[in-house]
């Protein structure tokens, strides 16, 4: 099955980069996938999943949680401020924090709820106008302000431009994280997770390579 193959390739990439075995978390990106495919991966024992829409996650994960324990769900897509509270109920980590208004809202709800998902700050490393994320020139100040809000900032996240060499973006993200003392790097997808691991990824987000193409039954 594809899950085992991806896990083996991750282990190989860790070894090649002389990184400890198990230092990279595999987030199985289950967005849009049929429930049978997701269930098959749960049955194999995998527990870390990624979704990119709050509403979609809300529709499928409460049921899975009744049947499988220890599910660790990561939000990897954009979060509207008015969905923050729902996100708190569903997700153990939010990888898409990219603006002060959202950061403030998360901090306020964390106060009220007494807990907070892990936070990754999304960086628009390619400075693409249509893409979410803080610009590289603004990330240091944004990290600082998130820390002053007491957010549990674990690391940085990026989605490289499709037409560019991803490793340049992975290296840039790693540099920004290192100079700010952040250990977490959410980077690498089906087509490039091995090079992301070589450059320090701690969380790879792999969808189609595990589940098959999206929207194809
Ligand atoms: C869909 C998605 C992925 C997974 O993409 P694949 O190419 O299917 O591995 C990773 N990260 C984000 C932010 C996504 O939206």
PDB file of C-alpha atoms in Angstrom, residues 52-128:
ATOM      1  CA  UNK A  52      -7.603  22.194   4.178  1.00  0.00           C
ATOM      2  CA  UNK A  53     -11.184  23.223   4.954  1.00  0.00           C
ATOM      3  CA  UNK A  54     -12.818  23.505   8.360  1.00  0.00           C
ATOM      4  CA  UNK A  55     -16.259  22.655   7.025  1.00  0.00           C
ATOM      5  CA  UNK A  56     -15.127  19.524   5.214  1.00  0.00           C
ATOM      6  CA  UNK A  57     -13.215  18.341   8.282  1.00  0.00           C
ATOM      7  CA  UNK A  58     -16.258  18.935  10.445  1.00  0.00           C
ATOM      8  CA  UNK A  59     -18.278  16.689   8.170  1.00  0.00           C
ATOM      9  CA  UNK A  60     -16.067  13.642   8.394  1.00  0.00           C
ATOM     10  CA  UNK A  61     -13.750  13.608  11.405  1.00  0.00           C
ATOM     11  CA  UNK A  62     -16.214  13.476  14.348  1.00  0.00           C
ATOM     12  CA  UNK A  63     -17.393  10.085  13.024  1.00  0.00           C
ATOM     13  CA  UNK A  64     -13.859   8.782  12.551  1.00  0.00           C
ATOM     14  CA  UNK A  65     -12.998   9.971  16.061  1.00  0.00           C
ATOM     15  CA  UNK A  66     -15.762   7.833  17.500  1.00  0.00           C
ATOM     16  CA  UNK A  67     -14.252   4.780  15.867  1.00  0.00           C
ATOM     17  CA  UNK A  68     -10.503   5.474  16.083  1.00  0.00           C
ATOM     18  CA  UNK A  69      -8.609   6.959  19.008  1.00  0.00           C
ATOM     19  CA  UNK A  70      -5.680   9.405  19.135  1.00  0.00           C
ATOM     20  CA  UNK A  71      -6.454  11.099  15.819  1.00  0.00           C
ATOM     21  CA  UNK A  72      -4.172  14.096  15.312  1.00  0.00           C
ATOM     22  CA  UNK A  73      -5.733  16.524  12.846  1.00  0.00           C
ATOM     23  CA  UNK A  74      -3.874  19.416  11.207  1.00  0.00           C
ATOM     24  CA  UNK A  75      -5.477  22.339   9.390  1.00  0.00           C
ATOM     25  CA  UNK A  76      -3.295  23.095   6.378  1.00  0.00           C
ATOM     26  CA  UNK A  77      -5.623  25.415   4.438  1.00  0.00           C
ATOM     27  CA  UNK A  78      -6.830  28.975   4.956  1.00  0.00           C
ATOM     28  CA  UNK A  79      -8.720  29.789   8.153  1.00  0.00           C
ATOM     29  CA  UNK A  80     -11.433  32.452   8.165  1.00  0.00           C
ATOM     30  CA  UNK A  81     -11.447  34.358  11.417  1.00  0.00           C
ATOM     31  CA  UNK A  82     -15.083  33.481  12.105  1.00  0.00           C
ATOM     32  CA  UNK A  83     -14.272  29.761  11.929  1.00  0.00           C
ATOM     33  CA  UNK A  84     -11.539  29.899  14.553  1.00  0.00           C
ATOM     34  CA  UNK A  85     -13.624  28.407  17.333  1.00  0.00           C
ATOM     35  CA  UNK A  86     -14.657  25.462  15.161  1.00  0.00           C
ATOM     36  CA  UNK A  87     -11.008  24.981  14.250  1.00  0.00           C
ATOM     37  CA  UNK A  88     -10.147  24.739  17.975  1.00  0.00           C
ATOM     38  CA  UNK A  89     -12.600  21.889  18.375  1.00  0.00           C
ATOM     39  CA  UNK A  90     -11.276  19.903  15.443  1.00  0.00           C
ATOM     40  CA  UNK A  91      -7.574  20.533  15.035  1.00  0.00           C
ATOM     41  CA  UNK A  92      -4.453  19.904  17.101  1.00  0.00           C
ATOM     42  CA  UNK A  93      -2.421  22.194  14.829  1.00  0.00           C
ATOM     43  CA  UNK A  94      -3.070  25.099  12.472  1.00  0.00           C
ATOM     44  CA  UNK A  95      -0.461  25.513   9.728  1.00  0.00           C
ATOM     45  CA  UNK A  96      -1.978  28.549   8.025  1.00  0.00           C
ATOM     46  CA  UNK A  97      -1.718  31.435  10.479  1.00  0.00           C
ATOM     47  CA  UNK A  98      -0.831  34.343   8.222  1.00  0.00           C
ATOM     48  CA  UNK A  99      -2.223  37.635   9.511  1.00  0.00           C
ATOM     49  CA  UNK A 100      -2.465  39.668  12.722  1.00  0.00           C
ATOM     50  CA  UNK A 101      -6.257  39.589  12.850  1.00  0.00           C
ATOM     51  CA  UNK A 102      -6.267  35.792  12.843  1.00  0.00           C
ATOM     52  CA  UNK A 103      -3.410  35.610  15.358  1.00  0.00           C
ATOM     53  CA  UNK A 104      -5.286  37.950  17.713  1.00  0.00           C
ATOM     54  CA  UNK A 105      -8.441  35.922  17.367  1.00  0.00           C
ATOM     55  CA  UNK A 106      -6.639  32.654  18.101  1.00  0.00           C
ATOM     56  CA  UNK A 107      -5.033  34.231  21.176  1.00  0.00           C
ATOM     57  CA  UNK A 108      -8.387  35.465  22.469  1.00  0.00           C
ATOM     58  CA  UNK A 109     -10.099  32.106  21.981  1.00  0.00           C
ATOM     59  CA  UNK A 110      -7.139  30.281  23.525  1.00  0.00           C
ATOM     60  CA  UNK A 111      -7.642  32.415  26.640  1.00  0.00           C
ATOM     61  CA  UNK A 112     -11.322  31.544  26.765  1.00  0.00           C
ATOM     62  CA  UNK A 113     -10.891  27.852  26.042  1.00  0.00           C
ATOM     63  CA  UNK A 114      -7.791  27.293  28.132  1.00  0.00           C
ATOM     64  CA  UNK A 115      -5.981  25.480  25.324  1.00  0.00           C
ATOM     65  CA  UNK A 116      -4.609  26.256  21.899  1.00  0.00           C
ATOM     66  CA  UNK A 117      -3.697  24.184  18.847  1.00  0.00           C
ATOM     67  CA  UNK A 118      -0.052  24.267  17.805  1.00  0.00           C
ATOM     68  CA  UNK A 119       0.580  27.166  15.475  1.00  0.00           C
ATOM     69  CA  UNK A 120       2.606  27.272  12.258  1.00  0.00           C
ATOM     70  CA  UNK A 121       2.967  30.568  10.439  1.00  0.00           C
ATOM     71  CA  UNK A 122       2.497  30.383   6.685  1.00  0.00           C
ATOM     72  CA  UNK A 123       5.056  32.235   4.597  1.00  0.00           C
ATOM     73  CA  UNK A 124       4.431  33.233   0.984  1.00  0.00           C
ATOM     74  CA  UNK A 125       8.019  32.473   0.011  1.00  0.00           C
ATOM     75  CA  UNK A 126       7.330  33.022  -3.697  1.00  0.00           C
ATOM     76  CA  UNK A 127       5.644  36.377  -3.002  1.00  0.00           C
ATOM     77  CA  UNK A 128       2.754  35.294  -5.196  1.00  0.00           C
TER      78      UNK A 128
END
